[in-house]
Short mmCIF file of C-alpha atoms in Angstrom, two decimals:
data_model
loop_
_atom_site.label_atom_id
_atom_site.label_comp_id
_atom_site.label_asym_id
_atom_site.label_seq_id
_atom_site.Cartn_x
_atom_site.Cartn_y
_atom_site.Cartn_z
CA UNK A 1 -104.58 -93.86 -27.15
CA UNK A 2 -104.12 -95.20 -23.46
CA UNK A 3 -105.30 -92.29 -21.24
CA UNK A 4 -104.00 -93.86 -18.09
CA UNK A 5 -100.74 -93.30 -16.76
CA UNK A 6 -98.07 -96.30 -15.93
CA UNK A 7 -98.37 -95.64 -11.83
CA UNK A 8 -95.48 -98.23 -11.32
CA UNK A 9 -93.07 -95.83 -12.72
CA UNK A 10 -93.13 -94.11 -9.35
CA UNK A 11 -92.29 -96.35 -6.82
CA UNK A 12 -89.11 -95.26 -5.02
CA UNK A 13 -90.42 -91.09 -5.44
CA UNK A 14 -91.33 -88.89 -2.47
CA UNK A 15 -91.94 -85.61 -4.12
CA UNK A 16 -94.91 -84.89 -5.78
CA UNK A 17 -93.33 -82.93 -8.31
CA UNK A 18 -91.01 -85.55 -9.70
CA UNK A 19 -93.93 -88.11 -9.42
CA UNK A 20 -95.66 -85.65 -12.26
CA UNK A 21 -92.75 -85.07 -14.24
CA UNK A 22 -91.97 -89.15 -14.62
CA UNK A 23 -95.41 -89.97 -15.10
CA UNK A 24 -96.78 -87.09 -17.43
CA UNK A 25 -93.35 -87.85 -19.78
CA UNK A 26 -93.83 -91.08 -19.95
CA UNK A 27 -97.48 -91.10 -20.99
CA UNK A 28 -96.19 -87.87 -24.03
CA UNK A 29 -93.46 -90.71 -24.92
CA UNK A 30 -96.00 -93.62 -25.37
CA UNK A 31 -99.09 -91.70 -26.63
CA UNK A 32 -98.31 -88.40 -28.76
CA UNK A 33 -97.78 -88.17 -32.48
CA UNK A 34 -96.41 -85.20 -33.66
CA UNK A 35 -99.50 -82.64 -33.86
CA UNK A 36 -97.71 -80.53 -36.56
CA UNK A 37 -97.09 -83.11 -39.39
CA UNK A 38 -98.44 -86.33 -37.97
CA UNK A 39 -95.30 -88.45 -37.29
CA UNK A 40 -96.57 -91.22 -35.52
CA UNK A 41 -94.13 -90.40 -31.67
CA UNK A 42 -92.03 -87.55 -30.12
CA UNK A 43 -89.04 -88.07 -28.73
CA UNK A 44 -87.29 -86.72 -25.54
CA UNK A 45 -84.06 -84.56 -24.68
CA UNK A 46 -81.88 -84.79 -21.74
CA UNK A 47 -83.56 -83.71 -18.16
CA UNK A 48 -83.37 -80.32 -17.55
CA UNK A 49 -82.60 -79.70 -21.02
CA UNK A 50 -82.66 -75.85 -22.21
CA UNK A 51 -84.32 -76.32 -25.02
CA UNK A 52 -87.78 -77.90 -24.52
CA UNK A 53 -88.83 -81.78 -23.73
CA UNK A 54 -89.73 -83.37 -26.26
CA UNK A 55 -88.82 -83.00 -30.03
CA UNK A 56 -90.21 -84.58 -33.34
CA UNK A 57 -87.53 -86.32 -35.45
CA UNK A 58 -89.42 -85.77 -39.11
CA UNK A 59 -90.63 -81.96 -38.97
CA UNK A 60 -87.70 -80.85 -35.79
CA UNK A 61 -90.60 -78.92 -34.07
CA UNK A 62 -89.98 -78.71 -30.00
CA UNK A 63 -92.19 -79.33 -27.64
CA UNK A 64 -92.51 -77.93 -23.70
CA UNK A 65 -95.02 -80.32 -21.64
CA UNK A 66 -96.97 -78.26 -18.61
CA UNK A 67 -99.67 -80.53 -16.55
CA UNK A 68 -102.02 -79.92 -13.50
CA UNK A 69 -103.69 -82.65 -11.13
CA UNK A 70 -106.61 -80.94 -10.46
CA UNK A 71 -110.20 -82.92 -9.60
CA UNK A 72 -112.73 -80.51 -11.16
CA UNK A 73 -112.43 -78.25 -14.21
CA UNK A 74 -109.85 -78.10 -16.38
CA UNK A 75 -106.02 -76.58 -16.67
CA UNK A 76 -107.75 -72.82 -15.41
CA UNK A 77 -105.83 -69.86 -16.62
CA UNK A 78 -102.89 -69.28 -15.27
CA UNK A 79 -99.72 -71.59 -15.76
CA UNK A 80 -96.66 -72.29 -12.99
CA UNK A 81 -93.32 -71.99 -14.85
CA UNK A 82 -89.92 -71.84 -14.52
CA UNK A 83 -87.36 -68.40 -14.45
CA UNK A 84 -89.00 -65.55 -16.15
CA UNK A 85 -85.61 -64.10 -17.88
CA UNK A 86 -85.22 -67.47 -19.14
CA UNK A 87 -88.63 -67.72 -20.52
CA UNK A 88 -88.61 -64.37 -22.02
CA UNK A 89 -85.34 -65.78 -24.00
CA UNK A 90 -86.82 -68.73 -25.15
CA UNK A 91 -90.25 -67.51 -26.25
CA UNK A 92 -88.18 -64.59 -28.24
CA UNK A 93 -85.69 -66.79 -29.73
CA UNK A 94 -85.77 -69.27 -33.36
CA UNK A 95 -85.80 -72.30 -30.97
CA UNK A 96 -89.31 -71.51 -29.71
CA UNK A 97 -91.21 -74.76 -28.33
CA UNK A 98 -94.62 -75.84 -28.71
CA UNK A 99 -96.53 -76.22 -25.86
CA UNK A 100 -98.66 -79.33 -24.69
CA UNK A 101 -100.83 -78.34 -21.44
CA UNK A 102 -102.29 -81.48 -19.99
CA UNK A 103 -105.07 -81.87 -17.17
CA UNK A 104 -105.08 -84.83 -15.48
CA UNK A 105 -107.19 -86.84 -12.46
CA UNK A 106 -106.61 -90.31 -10.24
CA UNK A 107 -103.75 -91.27 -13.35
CA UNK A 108 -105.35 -90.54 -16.22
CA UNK A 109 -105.35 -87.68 -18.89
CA UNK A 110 -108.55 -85.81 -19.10
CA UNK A 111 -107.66 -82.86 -21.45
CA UNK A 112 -104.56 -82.45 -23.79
CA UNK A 113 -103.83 -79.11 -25.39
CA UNK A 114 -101.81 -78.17 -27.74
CA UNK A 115 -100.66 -74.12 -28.29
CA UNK A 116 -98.70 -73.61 -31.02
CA UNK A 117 -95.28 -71.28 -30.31
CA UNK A 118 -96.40 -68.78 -32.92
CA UNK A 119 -99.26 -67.77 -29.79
CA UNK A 120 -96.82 -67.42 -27.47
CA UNK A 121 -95.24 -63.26 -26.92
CA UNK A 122 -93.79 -61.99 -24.34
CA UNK A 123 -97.49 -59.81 -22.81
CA UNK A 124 -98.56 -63.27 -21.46
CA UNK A 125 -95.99 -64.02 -19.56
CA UNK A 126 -96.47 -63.10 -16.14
CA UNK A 127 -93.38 -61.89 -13.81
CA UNK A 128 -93.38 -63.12 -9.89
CA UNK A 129 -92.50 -61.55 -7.21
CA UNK A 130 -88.62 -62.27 -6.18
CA UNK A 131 -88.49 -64.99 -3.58
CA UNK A 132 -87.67 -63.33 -0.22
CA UNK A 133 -84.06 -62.74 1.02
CA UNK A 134 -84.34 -65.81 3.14
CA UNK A 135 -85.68 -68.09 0.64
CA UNK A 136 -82.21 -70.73 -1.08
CA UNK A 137 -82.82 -69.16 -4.09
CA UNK A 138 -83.50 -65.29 -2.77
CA UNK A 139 -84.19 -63.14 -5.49
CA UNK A 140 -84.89 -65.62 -7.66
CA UNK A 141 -87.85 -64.34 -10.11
CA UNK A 142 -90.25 -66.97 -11.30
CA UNK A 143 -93.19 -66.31 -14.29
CA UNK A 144 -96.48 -67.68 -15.06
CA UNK A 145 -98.16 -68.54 -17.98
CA UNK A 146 -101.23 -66.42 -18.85
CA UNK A 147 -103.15 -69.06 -20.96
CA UNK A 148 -106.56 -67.03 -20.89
CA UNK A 149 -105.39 -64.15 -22.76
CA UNK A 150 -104.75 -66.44 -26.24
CA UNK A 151 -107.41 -66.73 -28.37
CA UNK A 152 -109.26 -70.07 -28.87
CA UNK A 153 -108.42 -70.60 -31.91
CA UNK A 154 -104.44 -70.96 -29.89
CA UNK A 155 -105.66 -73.38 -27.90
CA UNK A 156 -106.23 -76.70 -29.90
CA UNK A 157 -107.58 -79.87 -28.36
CA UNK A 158 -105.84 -83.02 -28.74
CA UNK A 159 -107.84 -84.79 -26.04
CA UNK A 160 -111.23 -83.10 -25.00
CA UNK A 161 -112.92 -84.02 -21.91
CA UNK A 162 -111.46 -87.46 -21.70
CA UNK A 163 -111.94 -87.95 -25.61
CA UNK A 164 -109.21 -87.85 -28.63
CA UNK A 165 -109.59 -85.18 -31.07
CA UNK A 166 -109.34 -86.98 -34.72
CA UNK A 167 -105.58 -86.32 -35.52
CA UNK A 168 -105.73 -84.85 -38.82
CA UNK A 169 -108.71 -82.79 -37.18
CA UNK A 170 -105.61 -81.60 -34.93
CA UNK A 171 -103.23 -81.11 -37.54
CA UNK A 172 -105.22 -78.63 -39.83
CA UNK A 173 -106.33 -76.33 -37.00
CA UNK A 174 -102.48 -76.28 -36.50
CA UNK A 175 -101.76 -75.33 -40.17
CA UNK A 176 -104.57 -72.85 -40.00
CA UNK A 177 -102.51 -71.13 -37.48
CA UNK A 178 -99.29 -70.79 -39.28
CA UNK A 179 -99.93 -67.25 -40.62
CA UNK A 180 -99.21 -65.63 -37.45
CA UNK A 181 -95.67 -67.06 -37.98
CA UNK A 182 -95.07 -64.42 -40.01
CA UNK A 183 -94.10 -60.45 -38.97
CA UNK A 184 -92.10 -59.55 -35.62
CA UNK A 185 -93.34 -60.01 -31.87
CA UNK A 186 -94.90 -57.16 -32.34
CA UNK A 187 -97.30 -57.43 -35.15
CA UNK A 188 -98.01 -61.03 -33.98
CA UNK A 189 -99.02 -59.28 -30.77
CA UNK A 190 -101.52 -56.99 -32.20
CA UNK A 191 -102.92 -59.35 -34.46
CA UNK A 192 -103.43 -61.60 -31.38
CA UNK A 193 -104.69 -58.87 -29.10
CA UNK A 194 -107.14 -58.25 -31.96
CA UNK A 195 -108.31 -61.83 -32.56
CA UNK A 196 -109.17 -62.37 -28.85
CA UNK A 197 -111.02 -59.47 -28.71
CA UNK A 198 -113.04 -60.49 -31.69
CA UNK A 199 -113.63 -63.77 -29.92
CA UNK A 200 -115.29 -62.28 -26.73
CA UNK A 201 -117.72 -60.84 -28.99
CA UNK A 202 -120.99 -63.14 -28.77
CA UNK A 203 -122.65 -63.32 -32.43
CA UNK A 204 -120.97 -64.39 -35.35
CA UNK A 205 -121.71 -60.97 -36.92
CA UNK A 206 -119.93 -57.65 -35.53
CA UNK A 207 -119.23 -54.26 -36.42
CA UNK A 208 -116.34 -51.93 -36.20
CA UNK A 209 -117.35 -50.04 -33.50
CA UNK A 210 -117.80 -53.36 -31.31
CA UNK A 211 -114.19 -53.98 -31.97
CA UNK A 212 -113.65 -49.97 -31.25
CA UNK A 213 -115.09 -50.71 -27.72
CA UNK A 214 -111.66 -52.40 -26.40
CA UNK A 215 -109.55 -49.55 -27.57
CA UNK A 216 -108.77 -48.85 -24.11
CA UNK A 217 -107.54 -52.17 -23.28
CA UNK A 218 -105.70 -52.76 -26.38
CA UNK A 219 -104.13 -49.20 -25.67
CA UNK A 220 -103.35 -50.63 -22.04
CA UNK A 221 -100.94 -53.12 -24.18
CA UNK A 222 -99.56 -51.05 -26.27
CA UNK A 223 -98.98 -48.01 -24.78
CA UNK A 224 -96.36 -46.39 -27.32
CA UNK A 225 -98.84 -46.80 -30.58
CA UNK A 226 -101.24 -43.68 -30.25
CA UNK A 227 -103.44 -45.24 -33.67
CA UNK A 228 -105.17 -48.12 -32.00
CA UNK A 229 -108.33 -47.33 -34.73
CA UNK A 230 -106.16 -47.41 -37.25
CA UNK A 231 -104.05 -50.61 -35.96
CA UNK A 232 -107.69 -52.07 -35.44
CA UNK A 233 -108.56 -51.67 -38.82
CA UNK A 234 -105.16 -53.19 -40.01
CA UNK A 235 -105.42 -56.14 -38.19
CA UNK A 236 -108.93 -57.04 -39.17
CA UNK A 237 -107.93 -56.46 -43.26
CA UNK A 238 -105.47 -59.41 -42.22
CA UNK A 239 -107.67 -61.56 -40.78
CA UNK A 240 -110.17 -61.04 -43.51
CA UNK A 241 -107.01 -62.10 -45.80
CA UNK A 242 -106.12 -65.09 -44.05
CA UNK A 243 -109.71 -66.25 -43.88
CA UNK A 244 -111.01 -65.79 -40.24
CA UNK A 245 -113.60 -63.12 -40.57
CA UNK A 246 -115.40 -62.33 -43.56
CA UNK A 247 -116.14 -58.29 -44.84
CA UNK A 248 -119.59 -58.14 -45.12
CA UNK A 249 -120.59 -54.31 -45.67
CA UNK A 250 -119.50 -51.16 -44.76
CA UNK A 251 -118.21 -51.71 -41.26
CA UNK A 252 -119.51 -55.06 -40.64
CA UNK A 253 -117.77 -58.45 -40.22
CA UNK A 254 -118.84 -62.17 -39.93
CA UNK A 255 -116.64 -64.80 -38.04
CA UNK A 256 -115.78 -67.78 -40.11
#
């Protein structure tokens, strides 16, 4: 994997923007495999295509690229995208893409993340304010992306710190995350909700009540369900199901 960029591509640009768009495309197009069932490259739509920007042609899973130059750190929390009505769609709909976030500095690709579409419901996307009455496009209400509030275990590395993640290392944390593919928008969103809330708990063991202790903000989210213990106590017999926490006694839990 070649983690610098082909700079040549942009001779002739002025605008930053397109400078990113031509240069982070072109390194997807001669680097990425398909994270979700290993086919070897992706392949791009049209520009400006409605659907996403890349798309694999063995598994059909779409994929929306999102990069930031930035010199220290990483891609932070919060995302620039596009209209927010138009987000909300696409994140709601069947053709849901994946979502490759990549941090780059000077040219080269220093941290590659993949979040699967499954992670993605409509409480992290941020609404803008409407651009001013004098702006070209007045009224015109953008959205952000609110990467901090997915859990970890949404967030898988494909490049780390300026090193590849082994591939099939990449593809089973994918599969792992396939059960939240089942359910509505709303049962994903608890079970999320839940899952990140487990995850900003230090130790690997935990009790109810810990989990108990963000009732208030998971009550902030879900304002119409007036059960949050019980919903609570739902979501973590799932996750014990699917294998990310462990029942250990009475009230007690273990993170796998």
């Amino acid at each position: 994997m070649d983690f610098t960029f082909n700079s040549q591509l942009i001779q002739g640009y002025h605008k930053k923007s397109q400078m990113a768009r031509v240069l982070t495309e072109d390194w997807v197009l001669r680097n990425m495999y398909c994270p979700v069932c290993g086919n070897i490259r992706l392949h791009q739509y049209a520009n400006n295509s409605p659907v996403a920007d890349f798309y694999c042609e063995s598994c059909h899973n779409d994929f929306e690229l999102k990069s930031k130059n930035k010199k220290r750190g990483d891609l932070g929390n919060i995302i620039n995208d596009g209209q927010y009505d138009k987000m909300i769609e696409r994140i709601t709909s069947d053709r849901n893409p994946n979502f490759f976030f990549m941090h780059y500095v000077d040219f080269r690709v220093r941290n590659m993340i993949l979040i699967p579409n499954h992670y993605f419901v409509p409480e992290i996307i941020l609404k803008r304010k409407p651009l001013s009455n004098t702006a070209r496009r007045a009224g015109w209400v953008g959205c952000n992306i609110n990467i901090a509030s997915i859990p970890q275990s949404g967030k898988i590395f494909i490049i780390k710190e300026g090193v590849p993640i082994n591939k099939f290392e990449v593809q089973s944390l994918y599969q792992k995350t396939l059960f939240l593919k089942q359910g509505n928008l709303n049962s994903r969103g608890w079970i999320i909700d839940v899952l990140s809330c487990i995850e900003r708990i230090p130790d690997a063991d935990f009790t109810l009540d810990q989990v108990y202790a963000f009732t208030p903000e998971l009550q902030a989210k879900h304002p119409d369900n007036n059960f949050v213990h019980d919903k609570i106590r739902q979501q973590l017999q799932y996750l014990r199901d699917q294998g990310y926490i462990q029942f250990t006694s009475r009230g007690h839990y273990r993170k796998t």
